[in-house]
mmCIF file of C-alpha atoms in Angstrom:
data_model
loop_
_atom_site.group_PDB
_atom_site.id
_atom_site.type_symbol
_atom_site.label_atom_id
_atom_site.label_comp_id
_atom_site.label_asym_id
_atom_site.label_seq_id
_atom_site.Cartn_x
_atom_site.Cartn_y
_atom_site.Cartn_z
ATOM 1 C CA MET D 1403 -26.093 -58.343 25.840
ATOM 2 C CA GLY D 1404 -29.891 -58.753 26.014
ATOM 3 C CA ILE D 1405 -32.140 -60.282 23.454
ATOM 4 C CA ALA D 1406 -29.361 -60.312 20.823
ATOM 5 C CA MET D 1407 -28.180 -63.521 22.558
ATOM 6 C CA ASN D 1408 -30.678 -65.229 20.244
ATOM 7 C CA ASP D 1409 -28.099 -64.794 17.468
ATOM 8 C CA ARG D 1410 -26.105 -67.652 18.975
ATOM 9 C CA PHE D 1411 -28.761 -70.139 18.022
ATOM 10 C CA ASP D 1412 -28.503 -72.187 14.853
ATOM 11 C CA LEU D 1413 -31.390 -70.780 12.814
ATOM 12 C CA THR D 1414 -32.167 -71.192 9.093
ATOM 13 C CA GLU D 1415 -31.977 -68.005 6.954
ATOM 14 C CA ASP D 1416 -35.792 -67.916 6.826
ATOM 15 C CA GLN D 1417 -35.992 -68.185 10.630
ATOM 16 C CA ARG D 1418 -33.452 -65.425 11.132
ATOM 17 C CA LEU D 1419 -35.287 -63.127 8.711
ATOM 18 C CA ILE D 1420 -38.681 -63.757 10.338
ATOM 19 C CA ARG D 1421 -37.156 -63.182 13.769
ATOM 20 C CA GLU D 1422 -35.543 -59.910 12.664
ATOM 21 C CA LEU D 1423 -38.793 -58.702 11.121
ATOM 22 C CA ALA D 1424 -40.702 -59.639 14.248
ATOM 23 C CA ARG D 1425 -38.146 -57.863 16.407
ATOM 24 C CA THR D 1426 -38.484 -54.681 14.266
ATOM 25 C CA ILE D 1427 -42.290 -54.816 14.360
ATOM 26 C CA ALA D 1428 -42.354 -55.564 18.076
ATOM 27 C CA ARG D 1429 -40.053 -52.730 19.054
ATOM 28 C CA GLU D 1430 -41.295 -50.052 16.631
ATOM 29 C CA ARG D 1431 -44.970 -50.792 16.328
ATOM 30 C CA VAL D 1432 -45.996 -52.835 19.374
ATOM 31 C CA ALA D 1433 -43.879 -51.749 22.332
ATOM 32 C CA PRO D 1434 -44.840 -48.067 22.099
ATOM 33 C CA HIS D 1435 -48.548 -48.943 22.714
ATOM 34 C CA ALA D 1436 -48.062 -51.593 25.371
ATOM 35 C CA ALA D 1437 -48.396 -49.415 28.509
ATOM 36 C CA HIS D 1438 -51.412 -47.614 27.106
ATOM 37 C CA TYR D 1439 -53.295 -50.760 26.178
ATOM 38 C CA ASP D 1440 -52.449 -52.301 29.554
ATOM 39 C CA ALA D 1441 -53.677 -49.234 31.449
ATOM 40 C CA THR D 1442 -56.879 -48.875 29.438
ATOM 41 C CA GLU D 1443 -57.565 -52.621 28.997
ATOM 42 C CA ALA D 1444 -58.367 -51.842 25.417
ATOM 43 C CA TYR D 1445 -58.086 -54.250 22.468
ATOM 44 C CA PRO D 1446 -54.620 -53.729 20.937
ATOM 45 C CA GLU D 1447 -55.956 -52.722 17.541
ATOM 46 C CA ALA D 1448 -52.819 -50.917 16.217
ATOM 47 C CA SER D 1449 -50.502 -53.693 17.377
ATOM 48 C CA ILE D 1450 -52.634 -56.424 15.836
ATOM 49 C CA ARG D 1451 -52.760 -54.474 12.548
ATOM 50 C CA ALA D 1452 -48.971 -54.269 12.528
ATOM 51 C CA ILE D 1453 -48.662 -58.036 13.019
ATOM 52 C CA SER D 1454 -51.233 -58.760 10.354
ATOM 53 C CA ASP D 1455 -49.582 -56.319 7.881
ATOM 54 C CA ALA D 1456 -46.259 -58.111 8.438
ATOM 55 C CA GLY D 1457 -47.800 -61.440 7.330
ATOM 56 C CA PHE D 1458 -47.185 -63.218 10.614
ATOM 57 C CA TYR D 1459 -50.619 -64.796 10.699
ATOM 58 C CA GLY D 1460 -49.764 -67.223 7.959
ATOM 59 C CA ILE D 1461 -46.457 -68.653 9.135
ATOM 60 C CA TRP D 1462 -47.943 -71.732 10.733
ATOM 61 C CA LEU D 1463 -50.077 -72.696 7.717
ATOM 62 C CA PRO D 1464 -49.096 -74.665 4.577
ATOM 63 C CA GLU D 1465 -48.698 -72.772 1.328
ATOM 64 C CA GLN D 1466 -51.769 -74.457 -0.193
ATOM 65 C CA TYR D 1467 -53.892 -72.571 2.323
ATOM 66 C CA GLY D 1468 -52.198 -69.245 1.910
ATOM 67 C CA GLY D 1469 -49.457 -69.659 4.541
ATOM 68 C CA THR D 1470 -45.712 -69.592 4.355
ATOM 69 C CA ASN D 1471 -45.246 -72.965 6.158
ATOM 70 C CA LEU D 1472 -42.292 -71.719 8.268
ATOM 71 C CA GLY D 1473 -43.178 -74.038 11.148
ATOM 72 C CA CYS D 1474 -43.388 -74.164 14.949
ATOM 73 C CA LEU D 1475 -39.963 -72.672 15.678
ATOM 74 C CA ALA D 1476 -40.733 -69.631 13.465
ATOM 75 C CA LEU D 1477 -44.008 -69.231 15.344
ATOM 76 C CA ALA D 1478 -42.122 -69.409 18.628
ATOM 77 C CA LEU D 1479 -39.614 -66.844 17.463
ATOM 78 C CA VAL D 1480 -42.356 -64.410 16.543
ATOM 79 C CA CYS D 1481 -44.226 -65.022 19.817
ATOM 80 C CA GLU D 1482 -41.006 -64.385 21.818
ATOM 81 C CA GLU D 1483 -40.352 -61.034 20.080
ATOM 82 C CA ILE D 1484 -43.883 -59.806 20.386
ATOM 83 C CA ALA D 1485 -44.144 -60.820 24.021
ATOM 84 C CA TRP D 1486 -40.876 -58.908 24.714
ATOM 85 C CA ALA D 1487 -42.868 -55.846 23.722
ATOM 86 C CA CYS D 1488 -46.383 -56.739 24.881
ATOM 87 C CA ALA D 1489 -47.456 -60.093 26.249
ATOM 88 C CA ALA D 1490 -51.133 -59.282 25.738
ATOM 89 C CA THR D 1491 -50.587 -58.733 22.045
ATOM 90 C CA ALA D 1492 -48.534 -61.915 21.825
ATOM 91 C CA THR D 1493 -51.466 -63.811 23.480
ATOM 92 C CA GLN D 1494 -53.786 -62.396 20.816
ATOM 93 C CA TYR D 1495 -51.433 -63.448 18.069
ATOM 94 C CA LEU D 1496 -51.000 -67.018 19.340
ATOM 95 C CA ASP D 1497 -54.748 -67.430 19.562
ATOM 96 C CA GLN D 1498 -54.870 -67.523 15.778
ATOM 97 C CA PRO D 1499 -53.003 -70.863 15.478
ATOM 98 C CA LEU D 1500 -54.534 -72.088 18.751
ATOM 99 C CA GLY D 1501 -58.033 -71.697 17.273
ATOM 100 C CA GLY D 1502 -57.002 -72.585 13.721
ATOM 101 C CA LEU D 1503 -54.759 -75.619 14.210
ATOM 102 C CA PRO D 1504 -57.696 -77.900 15.085
ATOM 103 C CA ILE D 1505 -59.035 -77.164 11.569
ATOM 104 C CA LEU D 1506 -55.673 -77.962 10.002
ATOM 105 C CA LEU D 1507 -55.314 -81.140 12.110
ATOM 106 C CA ALA D 1508 -58.807 -82.575 11.853
ATOM 107 C CA GLY D 1509 -60.849 -80.521 9.416
ATOM 108 C CA THR D 1510 -62.349 -81.743 6.195
ATOM 109 C CA GLU D 1511 -61.001 -80.288 2.970
ATOM 110 C CA ALA D 1512 -64.096 -78.133 2.737
ATOM 111 C CA GLN D 1513 -63.520 -76.769 6.277
ATOM 112 C CA LYS D 1514 -59.875 -76.091 5.557
ATOM 113 C CA THR D 1515 -60.660 -74.309 2.297
ATOM 114 C CA LYS D 1516 -63.404 -72.222 3.904
ATOM 115 C CA TYR D 1517 -61.384 -70.982 6.916
ATOM 116 C CA LEU D 1518 -57.642 -71.391 6.681
ATOM 117 C CA PRO D 1519 -56.812 -69.007 3.762
ATOM 118 C CA ARG D 1520 -58.658 -66.210 5.564
ATOM 119 C CA LEU D 1521 -57.019 -67.086 8.881
ATOM 120 C CA ALA D 1522 -53.635 -66.805 7.074
ATOM 121 C CA THR D 1523 -54.274 -63.181 6.087
ATOM 122 C CA GLY D 1524 -55.944 -62.168 9.339
ATOM 123 C CA GLU D 1525 -59.199 -61.467 7.498
ATOM 124 C CA LEU D 1526 -60.774 -63.915 9.973
ATOM 125 C CA LEU D 1527 -59.751 -64.142 13.621
ATOM 126 C CA ALA D 1528 -59.956 -67.393 15.520
ATOM 127 C CA ALA D 1529 -60.318 -68.543 19.142
ATOM 128 C CA TYR D 1530 -60.153 -71.791 21.131
ATOM 129 C CA SER D 1531 -62.701 -72.583 23.839
ATOM 130 C CA LEU D 1532 -62.024 -75.565 26.015
ATOM 131 C CA SER D 1533 -62.342 -74.420 29.649
ATOM 132 C CA GLU D 1534 -65.611 -74.075 31.557
ATOM 133 C CA PRO D 1535 -66.553 -72.704 34.928
ATOM 134 C CA GLY D 1536 -66.275 -76.227 36.382
ATOM 135 C CA ALA D 1537 -63.757 -77.692 33.956
ATOM 136 C CA GLY D 1538 -60.371 -75.970 33.848
ATOM 137 C CA SER D 1539 -57.534 -78.410 34.553
ATOM 138 C CA ASP D 1540 -60.064 -81.243 34.294
ATOM 139 C CA ALA D 1541 -60.521 -80.726 30.618
ATOM 140 C CA ALA D 1542 -62.361 -84.015 30.181
ATOM 141 C CA GLY D 1543 -65.096 -82.891 32.637
ATOM 142 C CA LEU D 1544 -67.034 -80.712 30.203
ATOM 143 C CA ARG D 1545 -70.652 -79.927 30.791
ATOM 144 C CA THR D 1546 -71.494 -77.925 27.695
ATOM 145 C CA ALA D 1547 -73.770 -80.388 25.898
ATOM 146 C CA ALA D 1548 -73.985 -81.065 22.187
ATOM 147 C CA THR D 1549 -77.105 -82.987 21.163
ATOM 148 C CA ARG D 1550 -77.512 -84.277 17.603
ATOM 149 C CA LYS D 1551 -80.807 -83.339 15.974
ATOM 150 C CA GLY D 1552 -80.915 -84.270 12.318
ATOM 151 C CA ASP D 1553 -78.327 -82.283 10.361
ATOM 152 C CA ARG D 1554 -77.470 -80.120 13.361
ATOM 153 C CA TYR D 1555 -76.056 -80.267 16.898
ATOM 154 C CA VAL D 1556 -77.744 -78.189 19.572
ATOM 155 C CA LEU D 1557 -75.284 -76.721 22.060
ATOM 156 C CA ASN D 1558 -76.218 -75.700 25.586
ATOM 157 C CA GLY D 1559 -73.888 -74.518 28.272
ATOM 158 C CA THR D 1560 -71.251 -71.980 29.261
ATOM 159 C CA LYS D 1561 -67.621 -71.777 28.428
ATOM 160 C CA GLN D 1562 -65.040 -69.763 30.364
ATOM 161 C CA TRP D 1563 -61.670 -68.000 29.868
ATOM 162 C CA CYS D 1564 -61.962 -67.751 26.081
ATOM 163 C CA THR D 1565 -59.205 -65.507 24.786
ATOM 164 C CA ASN D 1566 -60.361 -63.300 21.924
ATOM 165 C CA GLY D 1567 -63.851 -64.797 22.099
ATOM 166 C CA ASP D 1568 -65.396 -61.380 21.637
ATOM 167 C CA HIS D 1569 -63.403 -60.571 18.472
ATOM 168 C CA ALA D 1570 -63.184 -64.016 16.922
ATOM 169 C CA ASP D 1571 -65.034 -64.808 13.662
ATOM 170 C CA VAL D 1572 -64.717 -68.575 14.221
ATOM 171 C CA ILE D 1573 -64.194 -70.394 17.507
ATOM 172 C CA THR D 1574 -63.162 -73.998 17.997
ATOM 173 C CA VAL D 1575 -65.598 -74.983 20.789
ATOM 174 C CA PHE D 1576 -65.294 -78.228 22.691
ATOM 175 C CA ALA D 1577 -68.548 -79.730 24.019
ATOM 176 C CA THR D 1578 -69.633 -83.206 25.059
ATOM 177 C CA VAL D 1579 -72.141 -85.548 23.520
ATOM 178 C CA ASP D 1580 -72.215 -87.487 26.771
ATOM 179 C CA PRO D 1581 -70.618 -86.246 30.022
ATOM 180 C CA LYS D 1582 -70.516 -89.794 31.423
ATOM 181 C CA LYS D 1583 -67.984 -90.684 28.742
ATOM 182 C CA ARG D 1584 -65.660 -87.882 29.886
ATOM 183 C CA ALA D 1585 -62.807 -87.530 27.337
ATOM 184 C CA LYS D 1586 -64.447 -89.986 24.940
ATOM 185 C CA GLY D 1587 -67.573 -87.774 24.735
ATOM 186 C CA VAL D 1588 -65.715 -84.529 23.936
ATOM 187 C CA THR D 1589 -66.414 -83.291 20.439
ATOM 188 C CA ALA D 1590 -65.140 -80.222 18.587
ATOM 189 C CA PHE D 1591 -67.275 -77.725 16.679
ATOM 190 C CA LEU D 1592 -66.630 -74.579 14.667
ATOM 191 C CA VAL D 1593 -68.895 -71.931 15.981
ATOM 192 C CA GLU D 1594 -69.160 -68.701 13.933
ATOM 193 C CA ARG D 1595 -69.927 -65.251 15.191
ATOM 194 C CA GLY D 1596 -73.592 -64.452 14.919
ATOM 195 C CA MET D 1597 -74.880 -68.017 15.152
ATOM 196 C CA SER D 1598 -78.362 -68.048 16.730
ATOM 197 C CA GLY D 1599 -78.186 -69.016 20.418
ATOM 198 C CA PHE D 1600 -74.574 -68.005 20.870
ATOM 199 C CA VAL D 1601 -73.680 -64.893 22.833
ATOM 200 C CA VAL D 1602 -70.470 -63.557 24.306
ATOM 201 C CA GLY D 1603 -70.656 -63.103 28.087
ATOM 202 C CA LYS D 1604 -68.618 -61.273 30.713
ATOM 203 C CA LYS D 1605 -65.224 -59.865 29.880
ATOM 204 C CA GLU D 1606 -62.872 -60.490 32.756
ATOM 205 C CA LYS D 1607 -60.820 -57.713 34.460
ATOM 206 C CA LYS D 1608 -57.489 -59.369 34.858
ATOM 207 C CA MET D 1609 -54.227 -58.855 36.770
ATOM 208 C CA GLY D 1610 -52.096 -59.019 33.598
ATOM 209 C CA ILE D 1611 -52.295 -59.339 29.813
ATOM 210 C CA ARG D 1612 -55.059 -56.763 30.169
ATOM 211 C CA ALA D 1613 -55.213 -55.852 26.507
ATOM 212 C CA SER D 1614 -56.078 -59.425 25.607
ATOM 213 C CA PRO D 1615 -59.823 -59.895 26.058
ATOM 214 C CA THR D 1616 -60.877 -62.977 28.058
ATOM 215 C CA VAL D 1617 -64.602 -63.732 27.984
ATOM 216 C CA ALA D 1618 -67.300 -66.266 28.785
ATOM 217 C CA LEU D 1619 -69.352 -67.825 25.985
ATOM 218 C CA HIS D 1620 -73.001 -68.744 26.433
ATOM 219 C CA PHE D 1621 -74.877 -71.291 24.326
ATOM 220 C CA THR D 1622 -78.669 -71.563 24.501
ATOM 221 C CA ASP D 1623 -80.130 -73.989 21.994
ATOM 222 C CA CYS D 1624 -77.357 -72.944 19.582
ATOM 223 C CA ALA D 1625 -77.818 -74.898 16.331
ATOM 224 C CA VAL D 1626 -74.479 -75.829 14.816
ATOM 225 C CA PRO D 1627 -74.544 -77.638 11.438
ATOM 226 C CA VAL D 1628 -73.049 -81.167 11.367
ATOM 227 C CA ALA D 1629 -70.787 -79.798 8.644
ATOM 228 C CA ASN D 1630 -69.166 -77.646 11.412
ATOM 229 C CA ARG D 1631 -68.141 -80.600 13.523
ATOM 230 C CA LEU D 1632 -64.386 -81.227 13.488
ATOM 231 C CA GLY D 1633 -63.574 -84.839 13.231
ATOM 232 C CA GLU D 1634 -65.952 -87.470 14.592
ATOM 233 C CA GLU D 1635 -67.943 -87.543 17.819
ATOM 234 C CA GLY D 1636 -65.570 -88.248 20.697
ATOM 235 C CA GLU D 1637 -62.476 -87.133 18.897
ATOM 236 C CA GLY D 1638 -62.481 -83.605 20.365
ATOM 237 C CA PHE D 1639 -60.278 -84.302 23.379
ATOM 238 C CA THR D 1640 -57.533 -85.789 21.179
ATOM 239 C CA ILE D 1641 -57.804 -82.799 18.794
ATOM 240 C CA ALA D 1642 -57.521 -80.420 21.787
ATOM 241 C CA MET D 1643 -54.482 -82.098 23.219
ATOM 242 C CA GLN D 1644 -52.709 -82.438 19.815
ATOM 243 C CA THR D 1645 -53.221 -78.683 19.349
ATOM 244 C CA LEU D 1646 -51.742 -77.874 22.699
ATOM 245 C CA ASP D 1647 -48.677 -80.032 22.005
ATOM 246 C CA ILE D 1648 -47.983 -77.742 19.046
ATOM 247 C CA THR D 1649 -48.799 -74.456 20.735
ATOM 248 C CA ARG D 1650 -47.153 -75.072 24.109
ATOM 249 C CA PRO D 1651 -43.706 -74.368 22.795
ATOM 250 C CA ALA D 1652 -44.981 -71.004 21.461
ATOM 251 C CA THR D 1653 -46.616 -70.326 24.840
ATOM 252 C CA GLY D 1654 -43.252 -71.061 26.411
ATOM 253 C CA ALA D 1655 -41.697 -68.629 23.944
ATOM 254 C CA MET D 1656 -43.993 -65.895 25.145
ATOM 255 C CA ALA D 1657 -42.720 -66.538 28.660
ATOM 256 C CA VAL D 1658 -39.153 -66.339 27.325
ATOM 257 C CA GLY D 1659 -40.005 -62.933 25.792
ATOM 258 C CA ILE D 1660 -41.304 -61.605 29.049
ATOM 259 C CA GLY D 1661 -38.308 -62.911 30.958
ATOM 260 C CA GLN D 1662 -35.898 -61.444 28.463
ATOM 261 C CA ALA D 1663 -37.625 -58.043 28.606
ATOM 262 C CA ALA D 1664 -37.420 -58.105 32.402
ATOM 263 C CA LEU D 1665 -33.759 -59.124 32.317
ATOM 264 C CA ASP D 1666 -32.903 -56.361 29.777
ATOM 265 C CA ALA D 1667 -34.673 -53.790 31.871
ATOM 266 C CA ALA D 1668 -32.915 -54.894 35.057
ATOM 267 C CA VAL D 1669 -29.477 -54.900 33.476
ATOM 268 C CA ALA D 1670 -29.938 -51.434 32.080
ATOM 269 C CA TYR D 1671 -31.246 -50.137 35.364
ATOM 270 C CA ALA D 1672 -28.465 -51.713 37.359
ATOM 271 C CA ARG D 1673 -25.870 -49.971 35.176
ATOM 272 C CA GLU D 1674 -27.548 -46.576 35.665
ATOM 273 C CA ARG D 1675 -28.795 -46.574 39.252
ATOM 274 C CA GLN D 1676 -26.286 -45.070 41.665
ATOM 275 C CA GLN D 1677 -26.149 -46.012 45.355
ATOM 276 C CA PHE D 1678 -23.299 -45.597 47.795
ATOM 277 C CA GLY D 1679 -21.307 -43.711 45.165
ATOM 278 C CA GLN D 1680 -21.439 -46.359 42.465
ATOM 279 C CA ALA D 1681 -23.795 -48.180 40.073
ATOM 280 C CA ILE D 1682 -25.682 -50.957 41.770
ATOM 281 C CA ALA D 1683 -24.353 -53.276 39.081
ATOM 282 C CA ALA D 1684 -21.041 -53.100 40.933
ATOM 283 C CA PHE D 1685 -22.474 -54.939 43.924
ATOM 284 C CA GLN D 1686 -22.012 -58.704 43.853
ATOM 285 C CA GLY D 1687 -25.477 -59.313 45.281
ATOM 286 C CA VAL D 1688 -27.017 -57.591 42.247
ATOM 287 C CA GLN D 1689 -24.595 -59.332 39.880
ATOM 288 C CA PHE D 1690 -25.578 -62.721 41.175
ATOM 289 C CA MET D 1691 -29.288 -61.887 40.811
ATOM 290 C CA LEU D 1692 -28.737 -60.860 37.237
ATOM 291 C CA ALA D 1693 -26.673 -63.983 36.477
ATOM 292 C CA ASP D 1694 -29.403 -66.225 37.884
ATOM 293 C CA MET D 1695 -32.020 -64.352 35.835
ATOM 294 C CA ALA D 1696 -29.928 -64.785 32.689
ATOM 295 C CA MET D 1697 -29.545 -68.517 33.269
ATOM 296 C CA GLN D 1698 -33.273 -68.958 33.780
ATOM 297 C CA VAL D 1699 -34.083 -67.184 30.528
ATOM 298 C CA HIS D 1700 -31.335 -68.989 28.603
ATOM 299 C CA ALA D 1701 -32.450 -72.457 29.827
ATOM 300 C CA ALA D 1702 -36.042 -71.641 29.037
ATOM 301 C CA ARG D 1703 -35.136 -70.557 25.480
ATOM 302 C CA LEU D 1704 -33.175 -73.782 24.885
ATOM 303 C CA MET D 1705 -36.096 -75.890 26.050
ATOM 304 C CA VAL D 1706 -38.652 -73.970 23.994
ATOM 305 C CA TYR D 1707 -36.592 -74.077 20.768
ATOM 306 C CA HIS D 1708 -35.930 -77.800 21.234
ATOM 307 C CA ALA D 1709 -39.631 -78.611 21.606
ATOM 308 C CA ALA D 1710 -40.473 -76.407 18.657
ATOM 309 C CA ARG D 1711 -37.884 -78.061 16.455
ATOM 310 C CA GLN D 1712 -39.303 -81.467 17.351
ATOM 311 C CA VAL D 1713 -42.678 -80.380 15.944
ATOM 312 C CA ASP D 1714 -40.943 -79.113 12.811
ATOM 313 C CA THR D 1715 -39.230 -82.464 12.253
ATOM 314 C CA GLY D 1716 -42.554 -84.274 12.334
ATOM 315 C CA ILE D 1717 -42.459 -85.524 15.935
ATOM 316 C CA ARG D 1718 -46.023 -85.545 17.273
ATOM 317 C CA SER D 1719 -45.322 -87.451 20.481
ATOM 318 C CA ASN D 1720 -43.381 -84.631 22.132
ATOM 319 C CA THR D 1721 -45.790 -84.104 25.009
ATOM 320 C CA TYR D 1722 -42.955 -84.609 27.458
ATOM 321 C CA GLU D 1723 -40.681 -81.983 26.035
ATOM 322 C CA ALA D 1724 -43.485 -79.505 25.175
ATOM 323 C CA SER D 1725 -44.812 -79.683 28.760
ATOM 324 C CA MET D 1726 -41.340 -79.239 30.217
ATOM 325 C CA ALA D 1727 -40.689 -76.247 27.966
ATOM 326 C CA LYS D 1728 -43.956 -74.554 28.846
ATOM 327 C CA CYS D 1729 -43.600 -75.285 32.578
ATOM 328 C CA TRP D 1730 -39.937 -74.227 32.943
ATOM 329 C CA ALA D 1731 -40.374 -71.087 30.827
ATOM 330 C CA GLY D 1732 -43.508 -69.981 32.758
ATOM 331 C CA ASP D 1733 -41.795 -70.456 36.089
ATOM 332 C CA ALA D 1734 -38.677 -68.697 34.833
ATOM 333 C CA ALA D 1735 -40.644 -65.732 33.534
ATOM 334 C CA MET D 1736 -42.321 -65.268 36.942
ATOM 335 C CA LYS D 1737 -39.026 -65.621 38.830
ATOM 336 C CA VAL D 1738 -37.079 -63.277 36.532
ATOM 337 C CA ALA D 1739 -39.842 -60.635 36.383
ATOM 338 C CA THR D 1740 -40.191 -60.651 40.175
ATOM 339 C CA ASP D 1741 -36.412 -60.302 40.540
ATOM 340 C CA ALA D 1742 -36.461 -57.429 38.064
ATOM 341 C CA VAL D 1743 -38.930 -55.560 40.257
ATOM 342 C CA GLN D 1744 -36.502 -56.198 43.181
ATOM 343 C CA VAL D 1745 -33.552 -54.760 41.266
ATOM 344 C CA PHE D 1746 -35.602 -51.626 40.563
ATOM 345 C CA GLY D 1747 -36.522 -51.373 44.230
ATOM 346 C CA GLY D 1748 -39.352 -48.936 45.021
ATOM 347 C CA TYR D 1749 -39.374 -47.698 41.459
ATOM 348 C CA GLY D 1750 -40.096 -51.223 40.255
ATOM 349 C CA TYR D 1751 -43.300 -51.232 42.209
ATOM 350 C CA THR D 1752 -44.610 -48.207 40.316
ATOM 351 C CA ARG D 1753 -46.027 -47.894 36.833
ATOM 352 C CA GLU D 1754 -43.304 -45.411 35.909
ATOM 353 C CA TYR D 1755 -41.287 -48.480 34.798
ATOM 354 C CA PRO D 1756 -42.514 -51.552 32.868
ATOM 355 C CA VAL D 1757 -41.222 -54.226 35.205
ATOM 356 C CA GLU D 1758 -44.411 -54.301 37.278
ATOM 357 C CA ARG D 1759 -46.314 -55.021 34.095
ATOM 358 C CA PHE D 1760 -43.836 -57.779 33.208
ATOM 359 C CA MET D 1761 -44.452 -59.329 36.604
ATOM 360 C CA ARG D 1762 -48.222 -59.182 36.259
ATOM 361 C CA ASP D 1763 -48.080 -60.580 32.720
ATOM 362 C CA ALA D 1764 -45.663 -63.306 33.705
ATOM 363 C CA LYS D 1765 -48.122 -64.831 36.221
ATOM 364 C CA ILE D 1766 -50.538 -66.040 33.545
ATOM 365 C CA MET D 1767 -47.721 -68.015 31.939
ATOM 366 C CA GLN D 1768 -47.939 -70.423 34.864
ATOM 367 C CA ILE D 1769 -51.688 -70.804 34.413
ATOM 368 C CA TYR D 1770 -53.016 -70.797 30.865
ATOM 369 C CA GLU D 1771 -52.604 -73.542 28.274
ATOM 370 C CA GLY D 1772 -52.447 -76.009 31.175
ATOM 371 C CA THR D 1773 -51.332 -74.920 34.611
ATOM 372 C CA ASN D 1774 -47.777 -75.689 35.566
ATOM 373 C CA GLN D 1775 -49.047 -78.148 38.132
ATOM 374 C CA ILE D 1776 -50.801 -80.022 35.296
ATOM 375 C CA GLN D 1777 -47.588 -79.837 33.232
ATOM 376 C CA ARG D 1778 -45.799 -81.543 36.124
ATOM 377 C CA LEU D 1779 -48.402 -84.284 36.185
ATOM 378 C CA ILE D 1780 -47.980 -84.758 32.421
ATOM 379 C CA ILE D 1781 -44.199 -84.930 32.785
ATOM 380 C CA ALA D 1782 -44.396 -87.444 35.644
ATOM 381 C CA LYS D 1783 -46.857 -89.591 33.731
ATOM 382 C CA GLU D 1784 -44.528 -89.657 30.710
ATOM 383 C CA LEU D 1785 -41.605 -90.500 33.029
ATOM 384 C CA LEU D 1786 -43.459 -93.298 34.799
ATOM 385 C CA GLY D 1787 -45.288 -94.635 31.784
ATOM 386 C CA GLY D 1788 -48.674 -94.268 33.399
#
């Protein structure tokens, strides 16, 4: 049973090979470190090195920029396998395309040539900074200001919840040239580590994905060359949303990985745990719980793979399907992980077993890359044509 159910999906030979490699790396080189990194809240150095050594950083990039051009479904497959082992490490991994895709989507040839080949190898690490203390779900309500002064923009303000912001070499930062314009004022910039006036702020202490650093970014008269602007003024919001349409299936895939890990653990425990003279797997109440958990994970995987395949076939108006995949998978991960803790009983509430970590990690899947409430608004808007 378990994660091998993936084999029933119609994958290309390249996709099967990348999934098998990701599964091997995840189980042999990521999973053994997961509990330690979670407990210490330390950056998952060894796990990231394993992912980089395997060449996974380049799968979303075209060959001309040093990538292998395997596409969105391959990215989702890798994210799922890594998240099965460690959701924090998977979050770090997905941050590379999240921060780099805006360059691929909207960058000049000079920008692409400068950054993308080194992102493909992992020589450079990327991040994506959209949220602010007062602008989370309201992504158009940015207050970080970008003022044009000659051949530079001067940035002032604070960004919040930036994954990998303290380790990134280049960050796609969204600021506004005019807050009154809301979405039409949002503009994207490539901010490099060490730029004058840019400092990394507080690192958050989080419930889950503890090994994935989440930080604030502070800009005080930070001079960013015009050459580091992505696209034109006012195009930033579109760039941000186009990026999320591509990465949301992979975010959903991380949720699938957590859900599958929780299901696998619950099935194994139910077979072993003896109560009333028999394994608890013999009780229909437990069997029904496991069946419901399996259906949640399976449905989530189908939705994620469908949305990812749409991206790979060139569909760029898949907001509806991408939002559904991310939303369903996030809710499923939380439900399945919570039920896994229940199957384990009191043991599930302790750190002796990993299901309590799965439950903590699953919660963020309903929050980041657009809360599941926002996903429902997006889905309703697409349904109603608003």
